[in-house]
mmCIF file of C-alpha atoms in Angstrom:
data_model
loop_
_atom_site.group_PDB
_atom_site.id
_atom_site.type_symbol
_atom_site.label_atom_id
_atom_site.label_comp_id
_atom_site.label_asym_id
_atom_site.label_seq_id
_atom_site.Cartn_x
_atom_site.Cartn_y
_atom_site.Cartn_z
ATOM 1 C CA UNK A 28 229.783 -73.665 128.454
ATOM 2 C CA UNK A 29 228.977 -74.158 124.775
ATOM 3 C CA UNK A 30 225.496 -72.754 125.252
ATOM 4 C CA UNK A 31 226.853 -69.612 126.868
ATOM 5 C CA UNK A 32 229.319 -69.163 124.014
ATOM 6 C CA UNK A 33 226.571 -69.574 121.458
ATOM 7 C CA UNK A 34 224.404 -66.939 123.106
ATOM 8 C CA UNK A 35 227.272 -64.475 123.043
ATOM 9 C CA UNK A 36 228.090 -65.166 119.377
ATOM 10 C CA UNK A 37 224.526 -64.725 118.069
ATOM 11 C CA UNK A 38 224.405 -60.904 118.462
ATOM 12 C CA UNK A 39 227.684 -60.643 116.548
ATOM 13 C CA UNK A 40 226.347 -62.698 113.658
ATOM 14 C CA UNK A 41 223.018 -60.899 113.686
ATOM 15 C CA UNK A 42 224.675 -57.482 113.795
ATOM 16 C CA UNK A 43 226.948 -58.431 110.873
ATOM 17 C CA UNK A 44 223.962 -59.561 108.832
ATOM 18 C CA UNK A 45 222.079 -56.339 109.596
ATOM 19 C CA UNK A 46 225.125 -54.232 108.750
ATOM 20 C CA UNK A 47 225.631 -56.111 105.495
ATOM 21 C CA UNK A 48 221.976 -55.659 104.533
ATOM 22 C CA UNK A 49 221.936 -51.943 105.334
ATOM 23 C CA UNK A 50 225.396 -51.311 103.822
ATOM 24 C CA UNK A 51 226.031 -53.747 100.936
ATOM 25 C CA UNK A 52 229.490 -52.207 100.428
ATOM 26 C CA UNK A 53 230.486 -53.531 103.902
ATOM 27 C CA UNK A 54 228.839 -56.968 103.573
ATOM 28 C CA UNK A 55 232.006 -58.878 102.732
ATOM 29 C CA UNK A 56 234.154 -57.086 105.323
ATOM 30 C CA UNK A 57 231.701 -57.868 108.144
ATOM 31 C CA UNK A 58 230.845 -61.358 106.842
ATOM 32 C CA UNK A 59 227.192 -60.412 106.449
ATOM 33 C CA UNK A 60 224.925 -62.923 104.741
ATOM 34 C CA UNK A 61 221.712 -60.975 104.171
ATOM 35 C CA UNK A 62 220.833 -59.085 101.014
ATOM 36 C CA UNK A 63 217.940 -57.385 102.790
ATOM 37 C CA UNK A 64 216.495 -57.191 106.274
ATOM 38 C CA UNK A 65 214.023 -59.930 107.157
ATOM 39 C CA UNK A 66 210.550 -58.778 108.195
ATOM 40 C CA UNK A 67 211.301 -59.640 111.836
ATOM 41 C CA UNK A 68 213.988 -56.932 111.787
ATOM 42 C CA UNK A 69 212.450 -54.422 109.362
ATOM 43 C CA UNK A 70 209.296 -54.369 111.501
ATOM 44 C CA UNK A 71 211.478 -52.883 114.255
ATOM 45 C CA UNK A 72 213.192 -50.330 112.057
ATOM 46 C CA UNK A 73 215.258 -49.530 109.001
ATOM 47 C CA UNK A 74 218.290 -47.900 110.607
ATOM 48 C CA UNK A 75 220.730 -49.008 113.313
ATOM 49 C CA UNK A 76 219.347 -46.301 115.605
ATOM 50 C CA UNK A 77 215.902 -47.885 115.341
ATOM 51 C CA UNK A 78 216.982 -51.536 115.351
ATOM 52 C CA UNK A 79 219.477 -51.681 118.228
ATOM 53 C CA UNK A 80 218.083 -50.940 121.691
ATOM 54 C CA UNK A 81 221.484 -49.894 123.040
ATOM 55 C CA UNK A 82 222.599 -47.826 120.027
ATOM 56 C CA UNK A 83 222.411 -44.536 121.892
ATOM 57 C CA UNK A 84 224.038 -45.986 125.027
ATOM 58 C CA UNK A 85 227.044 -47.019 122.931
ATOM 59 C CA UNK A 86 227.035 -43.642 121.167
ATOM 60 C CA UNK A 87 227.063 -41.893 124.538
ATOM 61 C CA UNK A 88 230.174 -43.869 125.540
ATOM 62 C CA UNK A 89 232.171 -43.510 122.313
ATOM 63 C CA UNK A 90 230.786 -40.302 120.798
ATOM 64 C CA UNK A 91 228.911 -39.644 117.567
ATOM 65 C CA UNK A 92 232.039 -39.464 115.410
ATOM 66 C CA UNK A 93 233.299 -42.866 116.579
ATOM 67 C CA UNK A 94 229.948 -44.611 116.017
ATOM 68 C CA UNK A 95 230.656 -44.962 112.294
ATOM 69 C CA UNK A 96 233.595 -47.240 113.241
ATOM 70 C CA UNK A 97 231.647 -49.476 115.647
ATOM 71 C CA UNK A 98 230.489 -52.740 114.019
ATOM 72 C CA UNK A 99 226.785 -53.453 114.377
ATOM 73 C CA UNK A 100 227.681 -56.812 115.912
ATOM 74 C CA UNK A 101 229.360 -54.940 118.775
ATOM 75 C CA UNK A 102 226.247 -52.807 119.263
ATOM 76 C CA UNK A 103 224.097 -55.949 119.296
ATOM 77 C CA UNK A 104 226.477 -57.514 121.845
ATOM 78 C CA UNK A 105 226.104 -54.443 124.090
ATOM 79 C CA UNK A 106 222.328 -54.889 123.889
ATOM 80 C CA UNK A 107 222.687 -58.517 125.038
ATOM 81 C CA UNK A 108 224.926 -57.489 127.944
ATOM 82 C CA UNK A 109 222.398 -54.841 128.979
ATOM 83 C CA UNK A 110 219.631 -57.474 129.001
ATOM 84 C CA UNK A 111 221.788 -59.913 130.984
ATOM 85 C CA UNK A 112 222.636 -57.186 133.478
ATOM 86 C CA UNK A 113 218.961 -56.380 133.951
ATOM 87 C CA UNK A 114 218.151 -60.071 134.378
ATOM 88 C CA UNK A 115 220.890 -60.470 136.989
ATOM 89 C CA UNK A 116 219.569 -57.449 138.887
ATOM 90 C CA UNK A 117 216.059 -58.927 138.846
ATOM 91 C CA UNK A 118 217.386 -62.314 139.976
ATOM 92 C CA UNK A 119 219.315 -60.750 142.847
ATOM 93 C CA UNK A 120 216.318 -58.666 143.933
ATOM 94 C CA UNK A 121 214.086 -61.753 143.845
ATOM 95 C CA UNK A 122 216.600 -63.681 145.927
ATOM 96 C CA UNK A 123 216.892 -60.699 148.290
ATOM 97 C CA UNK A 124 220.640 -60.778 147.830
ATOM 98 C CA UNK A 125 222.073 -57.489 146.702
ATOM 99 C CA UNK A 126 225.718 -58.308 146.023
ATOM 100 C CA UNK A 127 227.294 -60.963 143.837
ATOM 101 C CA UNK A 128 229.219 -62.284 146.833
ATOM 102 C CA UNK A 129 225.911 -63.233 148.457
ATOM 103 C CA UNK A 130 224.779 -65.401 145.514
ATOM 104 C CA UNK A 131 225.569 -69.127 145.662
ATOM 105 C CA UNK A 132 224.825 -72.244 143.606
ATOM 106 C CA UNK A 133 221.857 -72.848 145.891
ATOM 107 C CA UNK A 134 220.206 -69.711 144.477
ATOM 108 C CA UNK A 135 220.035 -71.024 140.906
ATOM 109 C CA UNK A 136 218.174 -73.938 139.359
ATOM 110 C CA UNK A 137 218.698 -76.083 136.286
ATOM 111 C CA UNK A 138 215.994 -75.817 133.613
ATOM 112 C CA UNK A 139 216.356 -79.465 132.576
ATOM 113 C CA UNK A 140 217.414 -82.742 134.161
ATOM 114 C CA UNK A 141 220.512 -83.108 131.968
ATOM 115 C CA UNK A 142 221.898 -79.799 133.197
ATOM 116 C CA UNK A 143 221.040 -80.737 136.783
ATOM 117 C CA UNK A 144 222.852 -84.070 136.402
ATOM 118 C CA UNK A 145 225.968 -82.522 134.816
ATOM 119 C CA UNK A 146 226.278 -79.521 137.133
ATOM 120 C CA UNK A 147 224.854 -80.767 140.415
ATOM 121 C CA UNK A 148 222.498 -77.770 140.444
ATOM 122 C CA UNK A 149 218.979 -78.667 141.575
ATOM 123 C CA UNK A 150 216.345 -79.260 138.863
ATOM 124 C CA UNK A 151 213.814 -76.433 139.004
ATOM 125 C CA UNK A 152 210.766 -78.590 139.770
ATOM 126 C CA UNK A 153 212.620 -80.411 142.544
ATOM 127 C CA UNK A 154 214.246 -77.375 144.145
ATOM 128 C CA UNK A 155 212.549 -76.392 147.376
ATOM 129 C CA UNK A 156 210.042 -79.216 146.798
ATOM 130 C CA UNK A 157 209.957 -80.331 150.430
ATOM 131 C CA UNK A 158 209.613 -76.764 151.648
ATOM 132 C CA UNK A 159 206.728 -76.116 149.210
ATOM 133 C CA UNK A 160 204.940 -79.301 150.278
ATOM 134 C CA UNK A 161 205.321 -78.303 153.928
ATOM 135 C CA UNK A 162 203.722 -74.918 153.225
ATOM 136 C CA UNK A 163 200.882 -76.489 151.226
ATOM 137 C CA UNK A 164 200.185 -79.127 153.856
ATOM 138 C CA UNK A 165 200.179 -76.790 156.841
#
């Protein structure tokens, strides 16, 4: 659970840092730590409209006037949720299961042995191992 929480917090921190760099007058209020945008961000753009992939999706939901009240961390979080949603759709399509009710623990795999041990979810290189060997040996 801690890893999931960390992933969700990162866009908030990143958005606050970007907001503080672009608007020094807001830096303290948003707990931003950057004086300027790092090259990894400035290479993408110099405005929130250029930096945040979901900026215009959020704007469409709340309206142009309200956008000036939306923290950049919230916009970054919306971008993460959009990416997770897309990933879940791709996962479901790959599993040929098109509703969340159809997905089970057997459809997911642990990326490392520690996670497999703690959760009881099959380790990725061991999942479907017998089935794969049967296909290869036939």
